[in-house]
Amino acid sequence: MRGHDRINTCLPDELIVEIFRRLDSKPSRDSCSLVCKRWLSLERLSRTTLRIGATGSPDLFVKLLARRFLNVRSVHMDERLNISLPAQPGRRRGSGHSTLSSLKLHHVNDKNGAEDGGFESYSLSDAGLTALGEGFPKLEKLSLIWCSNVSSMGLISLAEKCIFLKSLDLQGCYVGDQGIAAVGKSCKQLEDLNLRFCEGLTDMGLVELALGCGKSLKSIGIAACAKITDISLEAVGLHCKSLETLSLDSEFIHNRGVLSVAQGCRSLKVLKLQCINVTDDALKAVGTCCLSLELLALYSFQRFTDKGLRAIGNGCKKLKNLTLSDCYFLSDKSLEAIAIGCKELTYLEVNGCHNIGTIGLESIGKSCPCLTELQLLYCQRIGNYALHEVGRGCKFLQALNLVDCSSIGDEAICSIAIGCRNLKKLHIRRCYEIGNKGIVAIGENCKSLTDLSLRFCDRVGDEALIAIGQCSSLQYLNVSGCHQIGDAGMIAIARGCPLLTYLDVSVLQNLGDMAMAELGEGCPNLKDIVLSHCRQITDVGLAHLVINCTMIETCHMVYCLGITSAGVATVVSSCPNIKKVLVEKWKVSPRTKRRAGSVISYLCVDL
């Protein structure tokens, strides 16, 4: 009511802060903070998470944020991200003074003219890490991704101040043993630790960490750490009895280390291994000792056989998620053992295991009724009858991904369509035996389908898409490289799938303006569209598309011979949410560049 502030006079601070915390997006919270000074102050108190880029003087940025947001519990810093700072009031885009310079001046004023020389770095340094610890003492979760200038000195300072830390991600940071030892000494509540690509670490640091906070640790990730050996894993097995997740990618780990973890960490639930020197003996120990194991992922294993998987099947009855990637010595017997022993399996991925064929997957279909997701990549020996059994036995299957499976055809897809009517996601790439018949069956039977990708399936044409048009819940569609698809199929999609948000029709030579016009009428929620190499689409079709699809954020139209600079200008002017356009450089006029400003990100391609 005009002249009466019912909200601020009646609601206490605590209630308004709780309301801000329940807002579903950052823009909504930002808008609320502009209402009045009280809301600005309270909205800052409601912020518990910050995501910061680690380039562009982040040391200074951390110090400024610490003054404004007092209740932060989680900070994510990634050197691959750029800091996005708001423009200064009254300053035009492109003026000579950058926002970063303004922030530096602000910092100088607060210091009464004495600028802190320690805040000149353009990537996060130890000084920034010290400021982080001083500014956010209640910190519980910290991610420092590829912050290469951070060393043990900064980590020691942080650990001493952030004693409530529960999660620490140091991926790609060149920290040493002293820093990790300090974390173990001070952060007694630490549960999750990621040390992937921390090349400066040795066994000494990890042993000290295990001695210091091993009782609380639940998750450890190690990759490409050449100086970490079985000695570290022996310490983990001895002191980290509550460990539930272990991810190892190392050629310097052998059976001894994995055996120690298996025997000492019997609560292990997640195990991911890419260790070329580990053999069946290690997996036998896991199968014998880790009876609570739920997820097992084995990558590029050269030295173990069906014996290891047989031990997993015999012992790990709670296994739900299994990934086998490039495990060349595994055969159908491995999947048979898993099928017999692991009845609760819900996820299976077989990638490049060339000795696994139809019989192995048949056993999964017969014995694992809870399977909800199946990924088969480069499995040349798996044929139609395997998926026939999956269709018969796995009624709850919701996602199927097939890549380069040359022995799987329409018969298999029909069996899936008839038996797995709850299917929501189907991705097929370069499976040349699959054509219209199989996809038509999907459209007629799987009415809950939301995600369909048919990339470079030469036998799929308009008939298939006309049937898919019956799936009114479809949101994602990729038919890139399916040369037989033309306007008729895409018109059926436009008329039957109003919820579509993503569409890739690249390299469709028979697709023209009529389909674009129908998409504009029928798919107003479209956000991302890929039109590259569609030679029959012109400016006219593009104009009909964007006149109603005003929510488009990305549009790729490289090598579309019928689209000119006028079409590009139409996209930019008609789509207020546009963020990225992929187009040849010569098709972008100076006026379009000026109109787009810094909002649109051009990826230019010269002919």
Coordinates of C-alpha atoms in Angstrom, one line a residue:
M1 CA 0.0 0.0 0.0
R2 CA 1.3 3.5 -0.9
G3 CA 2.8 5.1 2.2
H4 CA 2.7 2.0 4.3
D5 CA 5.6 -0.6 4.5
R6 CA 3.7 -3.6 5.8
I7 CA 6.6 -6.0 5.2
N8 CA 9.5 -4.2 6.9
T9 CA 7.4 -3.1 9.9
C10 CA 5.9 -6.5 10.6
L11 CA 8.5 -9.2 9.6
P12 CA 11.7 -9.8 11.7
D13 CA 15.1 -10.1 10.1
E14 CA 15.3 -13.9 10.6
L15 CA 12.1 -14.5 8.6
I16 CA 13.1 -12.2 5.7
V17 CA 16.5 -14.0 5.5
E18 CA 14.8 -17.4 5.4
I19 CA 12.6 -16.1 2.5
F20 CA 15.7 -15.0 0.6
R21 CA 17.3 -18.5 1.1
R22 CA 14.3 -20.1 -0.5
L23 CA 14.4 -18.1 -3.7
D24 CA 15.3 -20.4 -6.6
S25 CA 17.7 -18.3 -8.5
K26 CA 20.5 -15.7 -8.0
P27 CA 18.8 -13.1 -10.3
S28 CA 15.8 -13.2 -8.0
R29 CA 17.9 -12.6 -4.9
D30 CA 19.8 -9.8 -6.7
S31 CA 16.5 -8.1 -7.5
C32 CA 15.3 -8.3 -3.9
S33 CA 18.5 -6.8 -2.7
L34 CA 17.8 -3.6 -4.6
V35 CA 14.5 -2.9 -2.9
C36 CA 15.9 -1.1 0.1
K37 CA 19.0 -0.9 2.3
R38 CA 17.6 -3.3 4.8
W39 CA 16.9 -6.0 2.2
L40 CA 20.4 -5.5 0.7
S41 CA 21.9 -6.1 4.1
L42 CA 19.7 -9.1 4.9
E43 CA 20.2 -10.6 1.4
R44 CA 23.9 -10.6 2.0
L45 CA 23.4 -12.5 5.2
S46 CA 21.4 -15.2 3.3
R47 CA 24.2 -16.0 0.9
T48 CA 26.0 -19.2 1.9
T49 CA 27.7 -20.1 -1.4
L50 CA 30.1 -18.1 -3.6
R51 CA 31.4 -19.1 -7.0
I52 CA 34.5 -17.1 -8.1
G53 CA 36.8 -17.1 -11.1
A54 CA 40.5 -17.3 -10.2
T55 CA 41.7 -14.8 -12.8
G56 CA 41.6 -11.0 -12.8
S57 CA 43.0 -10.2 -9.3
P58 CA 41.0 -12.7 -7.3
D59 CA 43.0 -12.0 -4.1
L60 CA 41.4 -8.5 -3.9
F61 CA 38.1 -9.9 -4.9
V62 CA 38.1 -12.4 -2.1
K63 CA 38.8 -9.7 0.4
L64 CA 36.0 -7.5 -0.9
L65 CA 33.5 -10.4 -0.8
A66 CA 34.5 -11.3 2.8
R67 CA 33.3 -7.9 4.0
R68 CA 29.9 -8.2 2.4
F69 CA 28.9 -11.9 2.9
L70 CA 29.4 -13.0 6.5
N71 CA 27.6 -16.4 6.5
V72 CA 29.4 -18.1 3.6
R73 CA 29.9 -21.8 4.1
S74 CA 30.9 -22.8 0.6
V75 CA 33.4 -21.3 -1.9
H76 CA 34.2 -22.6 -5.4
M77 CA 37.2 -21.1 -7.2
D78 CA 38.2 -22.2 -10.7
E79 CA 41.1 -20.7 -12.6
R80 CA 39.3 -21.6 -15.8
L81 CA 36.5 -19.2 -14.9
N82 CA 36.6 -15.4 -15.5
I83 CA 35.3 -13.1 -12.8
S84 CA 32.2 -11.3 -14.0
L85 CA 32.0 -7.9 -12.2
P86 CA 29.1 -5.5 -12.4
A87 CA 29.5 -2.3 -14.4
Q88 CA 30.0 0.9 -12.3
P89 CA 26.9 3.2 -12.2
G90 CA 26.9 5.8 -14.9
R91 CA 29.7 4.2 -16.8
R92 CA 29.1 3.3 -20.4
R93 CA 30.2 0.0 -21.8
G94 CA 33.6 0.3 -23.5
S95 CA 34.8 3.3 -21.5
G96 CA 38.4 3.5 -20.6
H97 CA 38.1 2.5 -16.9
S98 CA 37.6 -1.2 -16.1
T99 CA 35.5 -2.4 -13.2
L100 CA 38.6 -4.1 -11.8
S101 CA 40.4 -0.8 -11.7
S102 CA 37.5 0.7 -9.8
L103 CA 37.7 -2.1 -7.3
K104 CA 41.3 -1.5 -6.8
L105 CA 40.6 2.2 -6.2
H106 CA 38.0 1.2 -3.7
H107 CA 40.5 -0.9 -1.9
V108 CA 43.0 2.0 -1.8
N109 CA 40.5 4.3 -0.3
D110 CA 39.7 1.8 2.5
K111 CA 43.3 1.6 3.3
N112 CA 43.6 5.4 3.5
G113 CA 45.7 5.6 0.4
A114 CA 48.0 2.8 1.1
E115 CA 47.5 0.1 -1.5
D116 CA 48.3 -3.4 -0.3
G117 CA 51.1 -4.6 -2.6
G118 CA 50.2 -8.2 -1.9
F119 CA 47.0 -8.0 -4.0
E120 CA 48.4 -7.5 -7.5
S121 CA 48.3 -11.1 -8.7
Y122 CA 46.0 -12.0 -11.6
S123 CA 45.4 -15.6 -10.3
L124 CA 44.7 -16.7 -6.8
S125 CA 47.9 -16.7 -4.6
D126 CA 48.8 -17.6 -1.0
A127 CA 47.8 -14.1 0.0
G128 CA 44.3 -14.7 -1.4
L129 CA 44.1 -18.0 0.4
T130 CA 45.1 -16.3 3.6
A131 CA 42.4 -13.7 3.1
L132 CA 39.9 -16.4 2.4
G133 CA 40.6 -18.1 5.7
E134 CA 40.4 -14.8 7.6
G135 CA 37.2 -13.7 5.8
F136 CA 35.3 -16.9 6.0
P137 CA 36.2 -18.7 9.2
K138 CA 32.9 -20.7 9.1
L139 CA 33.9 -22.3 5.8
E140 CA 32.8 -25.9 5.4
K141 CA 33.4 -26.5 1.7
L142 CA 36.2 -25.2 -0.5
S143 CA 37.1 -26.0 -4.1
L144 CA 40.3 -24.6 -5.6
I145 CA 40.3 -25.9 -9.2
W146 CA 43.6 -25.5 -11.1
C147 CA 44.7 -22.6 -8.9
S148 CA 48.3 -23.2 -9.8
N149 CA 49.8 -20.3 -7.7
V150 CA 48.6 -21.7 -4.4
S151 CA 51.3 -23.4 -2.4
S152 CA 51.6 -25.1 1.0
M153 CA 52.1 -21.7 2.8
G154 CA 48.7 -20.5 1.8
L155 CA 47.1 -23.9 2.6
I156 CA 48.7 -23.9 6.1
S157 CA 47.2 -20.5 6.8
L158 CA 43.8 -21.5 5.6
A159 CA 43.7 -24.8 7.5
E160 CA 44.6 -23.0 10.8
K161 CA 41.6 -20.6 10.4
C162 CA 39.0 -22.8 8.8
I163 CA 38.9 -25.6 11.3
F164 CA 35.3 -26.5 10.4
L165 CA 36.2 -27.5 6.8
K166 CA 34.4 -30.7 5.7
S167 CA 35.2 -30.7 1.9
L168 CA 38.4 -29.7 0.2
D169 CA 39.0 -29.9 -3.6
L170 CA 42.6 -29.1 -4.6
Q171 CA 42.5 -30.4 -8.2
G172 CA 45.4 -29.1 -10.1
C173 CA 47.0 -27.2 -7.2
Y174 CA 50.7 -27.5 -6.7
V175 CA 50.6 -27.9 -3.0
G176 CA 53.1 -29.9 -1.0
D177 CA 53.3 -32.3 1.9
Q178 CA 53.4 -29.5 4.5
G179 CA 50.1 -28.0 3.4
I180 CA 48.3 -31.4 3.4
A181 CA 49.8 -32.3 6.7
A182 CA 48.5 -28.9 8.1
V183 CA 45.0 -29.8 6.8
G184 CA 45.2 -33.1 8.7
K185 CA 46.3 -31.4 11.9
S186 CA 43.7 -28.6 12.0
C187 CA 40.6 -29.8 10.0
K188 CA 39.4 -32.7 12.2
Q189 CA 35.9 -32.7 10.6
L190 CA 37.2 -33.1 7.0
E191 CA 35.2 -35.7 5.1
D192 CA 35.9 -35.2 1.3
L193 CA 39.3 -34.6 -0.2
N194 CA 40.2 -34.4 -3.9
L195 CA 43.9 -34.5 -4.7
R196 CA 43.7 -35.1 -8.5
F197 CA 46.6 -33.7 -10.4
C198 CA 48.4 -32.5 -7.2
E199 CA 51.8 -33.3 -8.6
G200 CA 53.8 -31.9 -5.6
L201 CA 52.5 -34.4 -3.1
T202 CA 54.4 -37.5 -1.8
D203 CA 53.5 -40.3 0.5
M204 CA 54.8 -38.2 3.5
G205 CA 51.9 -35.7 3.1
L206 CA 49.2 -38.2 2.7
V207 CA 50.4 -40.3 5.6
E208 CA 50.3 -37.2 7.8
L209 CA 46.9 -36.4 6.6
A210 CA 45.6 -39.9 7.4
L211 CA 47.1 -39.7 10.9
G212 CA 45.5 -36.3 11.5
C213 CA 42.0 -36.5 10.2
G214 CA 41.6 -40.1 9.0
K215 CA 38.8 -40.8 11.4
S216 CA 36.5 -38.4 9.7
L217 CA 37.5 -38.9 6.1
K218 CA 34.8 -40.5 3.9
S219 CA 36.0 -39.7 0.3
I220 CA 39.5 -39.5 -1.3
G221 CA 40.4 -38.8 -5.0
I222 CA 43.9 -39.3 -6.3
A223 CA 45.1 -39.0 -10.0
A224 CA 48.4 -38.3 -11.7
C225 CA 50.3 -38.0 -8.4
A226 CA 53.5 -39.8 -9.4
K227 CA 55.0 -39.7 -5.9
I228 CA 52.0 -41.3 -4.1
T229 CA 52.5 -45.1 -3.8
D230 CA 51.1 -48.0 -1.9
I231 CA 52.6 -46.5 1.3
S232 CA 49.9 -43.9 1.2
L233 CA 47.1 -46.4 0.7
E234 CA 48.4 -48.5 3.5
A235 CA 48.0 -45.5 5.8
V236 CA 44.5 -44.9 4.4
G237 CA 43.6 -48.5 5.1
L238 CA 45.0 -48.3 8.7
H239 CA 43.5 -44.9 9.8
C240 CA 40.5 -44.1 7.5
K241 CA 38.1 -46.7 8.8
S242 CA 35.0 -44.7 7.7
L243 CA 36.1 -44.3 4.1
E244 CA 33.2 -44.8 1.7
T245 CA 34.6 -43.4 -1.6
L246 CA 38.0 -44.0 -3.3
S247 CA 39.0 -42.9 -6.7
L248 CA 42.4 -43.9 -8.0
D249 CA 44.1 -43.1 -11.3
S250 CA 47.8 -44.1 -11.1
E251 CA 50.4 -46.3 -12.6
F252 CA 52.3 -46.3 -9.4
I253 CA 49.6 -48.1 -7.3
H254 CA 49.9 -51.9 -7.1
N255 CA 47.9 -54.7 -5.4
R256 CA 49.4 -54.0 -2.0
G257 CA 47.8 -50.6 -1.7
V258 CA 44.4 -51.6 -2.9
L259 CA 44.5 -54.7 -0.7
S260 CA 45.2 -52.5 2.4
V261 CA 42.2 -50.3 1.6
A262 CA 39.9 -53.2 1.0
Q263 CA 40.9 -54.9 4.3
G264 CA 40.9 -51.7 6.3
C265 CA 38.0 -49.7 4.9
R266 CA 35.1 -52.2 5.0
S267 CA 32.5 -49.5 4.7
L268 CA 33.6 -48.7 1.2
K269 CA 30.7 -48.0 -1.1
V270 CA 32.3 -46.4 -4.2
L271 CA 35.5 -47.6 -5.9
K272 CA 36.9 -46.2 -9.1
L273 CA 40.1 -47.6 -10.4
Q274 CA 42.4 -46.8 -13.3
C275 CA 45.5 -48.6 -12.2
I276 CA 47.3 -50.6 -14.8
N277 CA 49.4 -52.6 -12.2
V278 CA 46.4 -53.9 -10.2
T279 CA 45.4 -57.5 -10.8
D280 CA 42.7 -60.0 -9.9
D281 CA 44.1 -60.3 -6.4
A282 CA 43.0 -56.8 -5.5
L283 CA 39.5 -57.3 -6.8
K284 CA 39.2 -60.6 -4.9
A285 CA 40.0 -58.7 -1.7
V286 CA 37.3 -56.1 -2.6
G287 CA 34.8 -58.8 -3.2
T288 CA 35.7 -60.5 0.1
C289 CA 35.9 -57.5 2.4
C290 CA 33.8 -54.6 0.9
L291 CA 30.4 -56.1 1.1
S292 CA 28.7 -52.7 1.1
L293 CA 30.1 -51.7 -2.3
E294 CA 27.5 -50.0 -4.5
L295 CA 29.5 -48.5 -7.3
L296 CA 32.5 -50.0 -9.1
A297 CA 34.2 -48.4 -12.1
L298 CA 37.2 -50.1 -13.8
Y299 CA 39.0 -48.2 -16.5
S300 CA 41.8 -49.5 -18.9
F301 CA 42.6 -52.6 -17.0
Q302 CA 45.1 -54.9 -18.7
R303 CA 46.0 -57.3 -16.0
F304 CA 42.9 -58.8 -14.6
T305 CA 40.4 -61.3 -15.9
D306 CA 36.9 -62.8 -15.3
K307 CA 38.2 -64.1 -11.9
G308 CA 38.2 -60.6 -10.4
L309 CA 34.6 -59.9 -11.6
R310 CA 33.5 -63.3 -10.3
A311 CA 34.7 -62.3 -6.9
I312 CA 32.8 -59.0 -7.1
G313 CA 29.6 -60.9 -8.1
N314 CA 30.0 -63.4 -5.2
G315 CA 30.7 -60.9 -2.5
C316 CA 29.2 -57.5 -3.4
K317 CA 25.5 -58.2 -3.4
K318 CA 24.6 -54.6 -3.0
L319 CA 26.3 -53.4 -6.2
K320 CA 24.1 -51.1 -8.1
N321 CA 26.4 -49.3 -10.5
L322 CA 29.0 -50.9 -12.7
T323 CA 31.3 -49.4 -15.4
L324 CA 33.7 -51.5 -17.4
S325 CA 35.8 -49.4 -19.8
D326 CA 38.5 -50.8 -22.1
C327 CA 38.8 -54.0 -20.0
Y328 CA 40.0 -56.2 -22.9
F329 CA 40.3 -59.5 -21.0
L330 CA 36.8 -59.6 -19.6
S331 CA 34.3 -61.9 -21.3
D332 CA 30.7 -62.9 -21.1
K333 CA 31.5 -64.8 -17.9
S334 CA 32.1 -61.6 -16.1
L335 CA 28.6 -60.2 -16.8
E336 CA 27.1 -63.6 -16.0
A337 CA 28.8 -63.5 -12.6
I338 CA 27.5 -60.0 -12.0
A339 CA 24.0 -60.9 -13.1
I340 CA 23.9 -63.9 -10.8
G341 CA 25.2 -62.1 -7.7
C342 CA 24.2 -58.5 -8.1
K343 CA 20.4 -58.5 -8.5
E344 CA 20.1 -54.8 -7.4
L345 CA 22.1 -53.5 -10.4
T346 CA 20.5 -50.3 -11.8
Y347 CA 23.3 -48.9 -14.0
L348 CA 25.6 -50.8 -16.4
E349 CA 28.2 -49.3 -18.8
V350 CA 30.2 -51.5 -21.1
N351 CA 32.7 -49.4 -23.2
G352 CA 35.2 -51.0 -25.6
C353 CA 35.3 -54.4 -23.9
H354 CA 35.6 -56.3 -27.1
N355 CA 35.3 -59.8 -25.7
I356 CA 31.9 -59.2 -24.1
G357 CA 29.1 -60.2 -26.4
T358 CA 25.4 -61.1 -26.6
I359 CA 25.4 -63.9 -24.0
G360 CA 26.8 -61.7 -21.2
L361 CA 24.2 -59.0 -21.7
E362 CA 21.4 -61.6 -22.0
S363 CA 22.2 -62.7 -18.5
I364 CA 21.8 -59.1 -17.2
G365 CA 18.4 -58.9 -18.9
K366 CA 17.3 -62.1 -17.3
S367 CA 18.6 -61.5 -13.8
C368 CA 18.7 -57.7 -13.1
P369 CA 15.1 -56.5 -13.2
C370 CA 16.0 -53.2 -11.5
L371 CA 18.2 -51.9 -14.3
T372 CA 17.3 -48.3 -15.2
E373 CA 20.2 -47.2 -17.4
L374 CA 22.3 -49.1 -20.0
Q375 CA 25.3 -47.8 -21.9
L376 CA 26.8 -49.8 -24.7
L377 CA 29.8 -48.2 -26.4
Y378 CA 31.8 -49.8 -29.2
C379 CA 30.4 -53.2 -28.4
Q380 CA 30.6 -55.0 -31.8
R381 CA 29.8 -58.4 -30.5
I382 CA 26.6 -57.6 -28.7
G383 CA 23.6 -58.4 -30.9
N384 CA 19.8 -58.0 -31.1
Y385 CA 18.9 -60.9 -28.8
A386 CA 20.8 -59.3 -25.9
L387 CA 18.5 -56.3 -26.0
H388 CA 15.6 -58.6 -26.6
E389 CA 16.2 -60.1 -23.1
V390 CA 16.7 -56.6 -21.6
G391 CA 13.4 -55.6 -23.0
R392 CA 11.7 -58.6 -21.5
G393 CA 13.3 -58.5 -18.1
C394 CA 14.2 -54.8 -17.4
K395 CA 10.8 -53.1 -17.3
F396 CA 12.1 -50.1 -15.4
L397 CA 14.7 -49.1 -18.0
Q398 CA 14.7 -45.4 -18.5
A399 CA 17.9 -44.6 -20.4
L400 CA 19.7 -46.4 -23.3
N401 CA 22.8 -45.2 -25.0
L402 CA 24.2 -47.1 -28.0
V403 CA 27.4 -46.0 -29.8
D404 CA 29.0 -47.8 -32.7
C405 CA 27.2 -51.1 -32.0
S406 CA 27.2 -52.5 -35.5
S407 CA 25.3 -55.7 -34.6
I408 CA 22.3 -54.0 -33.1
G409 CA 19.3 -53.2 -35.4
D410 CA 15.6 -52.5 -35.5
E411 CA 14.7 -55.8 -33.9
A412 CA 16.5 -54.9 -30.7
I413 CA 15.0 -51.4 -30.6
C414 CA 11.5 -52.8 -31.1
S415 CA 12.0 -55.2 -28.2
I416 CA 13.1 -52.2 -26.0
A417 CA 10.1 -50.2 -27.1
I418 CA 7.6 -52.9 -26.3
G419 CA 9.1 -54.0 -23.0
C420 CA 10.5 -50.7 -21.6
R421 CA 7.6 -48.3 -21.9
N422 CA 9.0 -46.0 -19.2
L423 CA 12.0 -45.2 -21.4
K424 CA 12.8 -41.4 -21.1
K425 CA 16.2 -41.2 -22.8
L426 CA 17.4 -42.8 -26.0
H427 CA 20.8 -42.0 -27.5
I428 CA 22.0 -43.8 -30.7
R429 CA 25.1 -42.9 -32.7
R430 CA 26.5 -44.5 -35.8
C431 CA 24.4 -47.7 -35.4
Y432 CA 23.8 -48.2 -39.1
E433 CA 21.4 -51.2 -38.8
I434 CA 18.9 -49.1 -36.9
G435 CA 16.2 -47.4 -39.1
N436 CA 12.7 -46.2 -39.2
K437 CA 11.1 -49.5 -37.9
G438 CA 12.8 -49.3 -34.5
I439 CA 12.3 -45.6 -34.0
V440 CA 8.6 -45.8 -35.0
A441 CA 8.2 -48.5 -32.3
I442 CA 9.7 -46.1 -29.8
G443 CA 7.3 -43.3 -30.8
E444 CA 4.3 -45.6 -30.5
N445 CA 5.2 -47.2 -27.2
C446 CA 7.4 -44.8 -25.1
K447 CA 5.2 -41.9 -24.5
S448 CA 7.4 -40.6 -21.6
L449 CA 10.4 -40.0 -23.9
T450 CA 12.0 -36.6 -23.1
D451 CA 15.5 -37.0 -24.6
L452 CA 16.2 -38.5 -28.1
S453 CA 19.5 -38.4 -30.0
L454 CA 19.9 -40.1 -33.4
R455 CA 23.3 -39.0 -34.7
F456 CA 24.4 -40.2 -38.1
C457 CA 21.9 -43.0 -38.3
D458 CA 21.6 -43.1 -42.1
R459 CA 18.5 -45.3 -42.2
V460 CA 16.3 -43.0 -40.0
G461 CA 14.0 -40.7 -42.0
D462 CA 10.7 -38.7 -41.8
E463 CA 8.6 -41.8 -41.0
A464 CA 10.5 -42.2 -37.7
L465 CA 10.1 -38.5 -36.7
I466 CA 6.4 -38.6 -37.5
A467 CA 6.0 -41.3 -35.0
I468 CA 8.2 -39.5 -32.5
G469 CA 5.9 -36.6 -32.8
Q470 CA 3.5 -38.5 -30.6
C471 CA 5.9 -38.1 -27.7
S472 CA 4.5 -34.8 -26.4
S473 CA 6.9 -34.7 -23.5
L474 CA 10.0 -34.5 -25.7
Q475 CA 12.4 -31.8 -24.7
Y476 CA 15.7 -32.7 -26.3
L477 CA 16.1 -33.8 -30.0
N478 CA 19.4 -34.4 -31.9
V479 CA 19.1 -35.8 -35.4
S480 CA 22.4 -34.5 -36.7
G481 CA 23.6 -36.3 -39.8
C482 CA 20.4 -38.3 -40.5
H483 CA 20.3 -37.4 -44.2
Q484 CA 16.9 -38.8 -44.9
I485 CA 15.1 -36.5 -42.6
G486 CA 13.3 -33.5 -44.2
D487 CA 10.5 -31.0 -43.7
A488 CA 7.8 -33.7 -43.1
G489 CA 9.5 -35.3 -40.1
M490 CA 10.4 -32.0 -38.5
I491 CA 6.9 -30.5 -39.0
A492 CA 5.5 -33.5 -37.1
I493 CA 7.9 -32.7 -34.3
A494 CA 6.9 -29.1 -34.3
R495 CA 3.2 -30.0 -34.1
G496 CA 3.5 -32.7 -31.5
C497 CA 6.3 -31.7 -29.1
P498 CA 5.5 -28.2 -27.7
L499 CA 8.0 -28.7 -24.8
L500 CA 11.1 -28.9 -27.0
T501 CA 14.0 -26.8 -25.7
Y502 CA 17.0 -28.2 -27.6
L503 CA 17.2 -29.1 -31.3
D504 CA 20.1 -30.2 -33.4
V505 CA 19.4 -30.6 -37.1
S506 CA 22.9 -30.0 -38.5
V507 CA 23.9 -31.6 -41.8
L508 CA 20.3 -32.2 -42.9
Q509 CA 20.4 -31.3 -46.6
N510 CA 16.7 -31.8 -47.1
L511 CA 15.5 -29.5 -44.4
G512 CA 14.1 -26.1 -45.4
D513 CA 12.2 -23.0 -44.4
M514 CA 8.8 -24.7 -44.1
A515 CA 10.1 -26.8 -41.1
M516 CA 11.5 -23.6 -39.5
A517 CA 8.2 -21.8 -39.8
E518 CA 6.4 -24.8 -38.1
L519 CA 9.0 -24.9 -35.3
G520 CA 8.4 -21.2 -34.7
E521 CA 4.7 -21.8 -34.3
G522 CA 4.8 -25.1 -32.3
C523 CA 7.9 -24.9 -30.1
P524 CA 7.9 -21.6 -28.2
N525 CA 10.2 -22.9 -25.4
L526 CA 13.1 -23.6 -27.8
K527 CA 16.4 -22.3 -26.2
D528 CA 19.2 -24.0 -28.2
I529 CA 19.2 -24.7 -31.9
V530 CA 21.9 -26.1 -34.2
L531 CA 21.3 -25.5 -37.9
S532 CA 24.9 -25.8 -39.3
H533 CA 25.4 -27.2 -42.8
C534 CA 21.6 -27.0 -43.5
R535 CA 21.9 -25.6 -47.1
Q536 CA 18.2 -25.1 -47.8
I537 CA 17.4 -22.9 -44.8
T538 CA 17.3 -19.2 -45.6
D539 CA 16.8 -15.9 -43.9
V540 CA 13.0 -16.3 -44.5
G541 CA 12.8 -19.6 -42.5
L542 CA 15.0 -18.1 -39.8
A543 CA 12.8 -15.1 -39.4
H544 CA 9.7 -17.3 -39.0
L545 CA 11.5 -19.4 -36.4
V546 CA 12.6 -16.5 -34.1
I547 CA 9.4 -14.5 -34.4
N548 CA 7.8 -16.7 -31.8
C549 CA 10.8 -18.6 -30.3
T550 CA 12.0 -15.5 -28.3
M551 CA 13.6 -17.6 -25.6
I552 CA 16.5 -18.8 -27.9
E553 CA 19.8 -18.5 -26.1
T554 CA 22.2 -20.2 -28.6
C555 CA 22.0 -20.5 -32.4
H556 CA 24.6 -22.3 -34.5
M557 CA 24.4 -21.7 -38.2
V558 CA 27.8 -22.2 -39.8
Y559 CA 27.9 -23.0 -43.5
C560 CA 24.2 -22.4 -44.1
L561 CA 24.5 -21.0 -47.6
G562 CA 21.0 -19.5 -47.6
I563 CA 21.5 -17.4 -44.4
T564 CA 23.1 -14.0 -44.9
S565 CA 24.0 -11.1 -42.6
A566 CA 20.3 -10.1 -42.6
G567 CA 19.4 -13.5 -41.1
V568 CA 22.1 -13.1 -38.4
A569 CA 20.8 -9.6 -37.6
T570 CA 17.2 -11.0 -37.3
V571 CA 18.3 -13.5 -34.7
V572 CA 20.2 -10.9 -32.6
S573 CA 17.3 -8.4 -32.7
S574 CA 14.5 -10.9 -32.1
C575 CA 15.9 -13.0 -29.3
P576 CA 16.4 -10.9 -26.1
N577 CA 18.0 -13.8 -24.3
I578 CA 20.6 -14.6 -27.0
K579 CA 24.0 -15.5 -25.6
K580 CA 26.0 -17.2 -28.4
V581 CA 25.8 -17.2 -32.1
L582 CA 28.1 -19.5 -34.2
V583 CA 28.4 -18.0 -37.7
E584 CA 31.0 -17.1 -40.3
K585 CA 32.7 -13.8 -39.6
W586 CA 31.8 -12.2 -42.8
K587 CA 28.1 -12.6 -42.1
V588 CA 28.2 -10.3 -39.1
S589 CA 27.6 -6.7 -40.1
P590 CA 29.0 -3.8 -38.1
R591 CA 25.5 -2.8 -37.0
T592 CA 24.8 -6.3 -35.7
K593 CA 28.1 -6.2 -33.8
R594 CA 27.2 -2.8 -32.2
R595 CA 23.7 -4.0 -31.3
A596 CA 24.9 -7.2 -29.7
G597 CA 27.6 -5.5 -27.7
S598 CA 29.2 -7.8 -25.1
V599 CA 26.1 -9.9 -24.6
I600 CA 26.6 -12.1 -27.6
S601 CA 29.7 -14.3 -27.8
Y602 CA 30.8 -14.8 -31.4
L603 CA 32.7 -17.8 -32.5
C604 CA 33.8 -16.7 -35.9
V605 CA 34.7 -19.0 -38.8
D606 CA 36.3 -17.8 -41.9
L607 CA 35.5 -19.4 -45.3

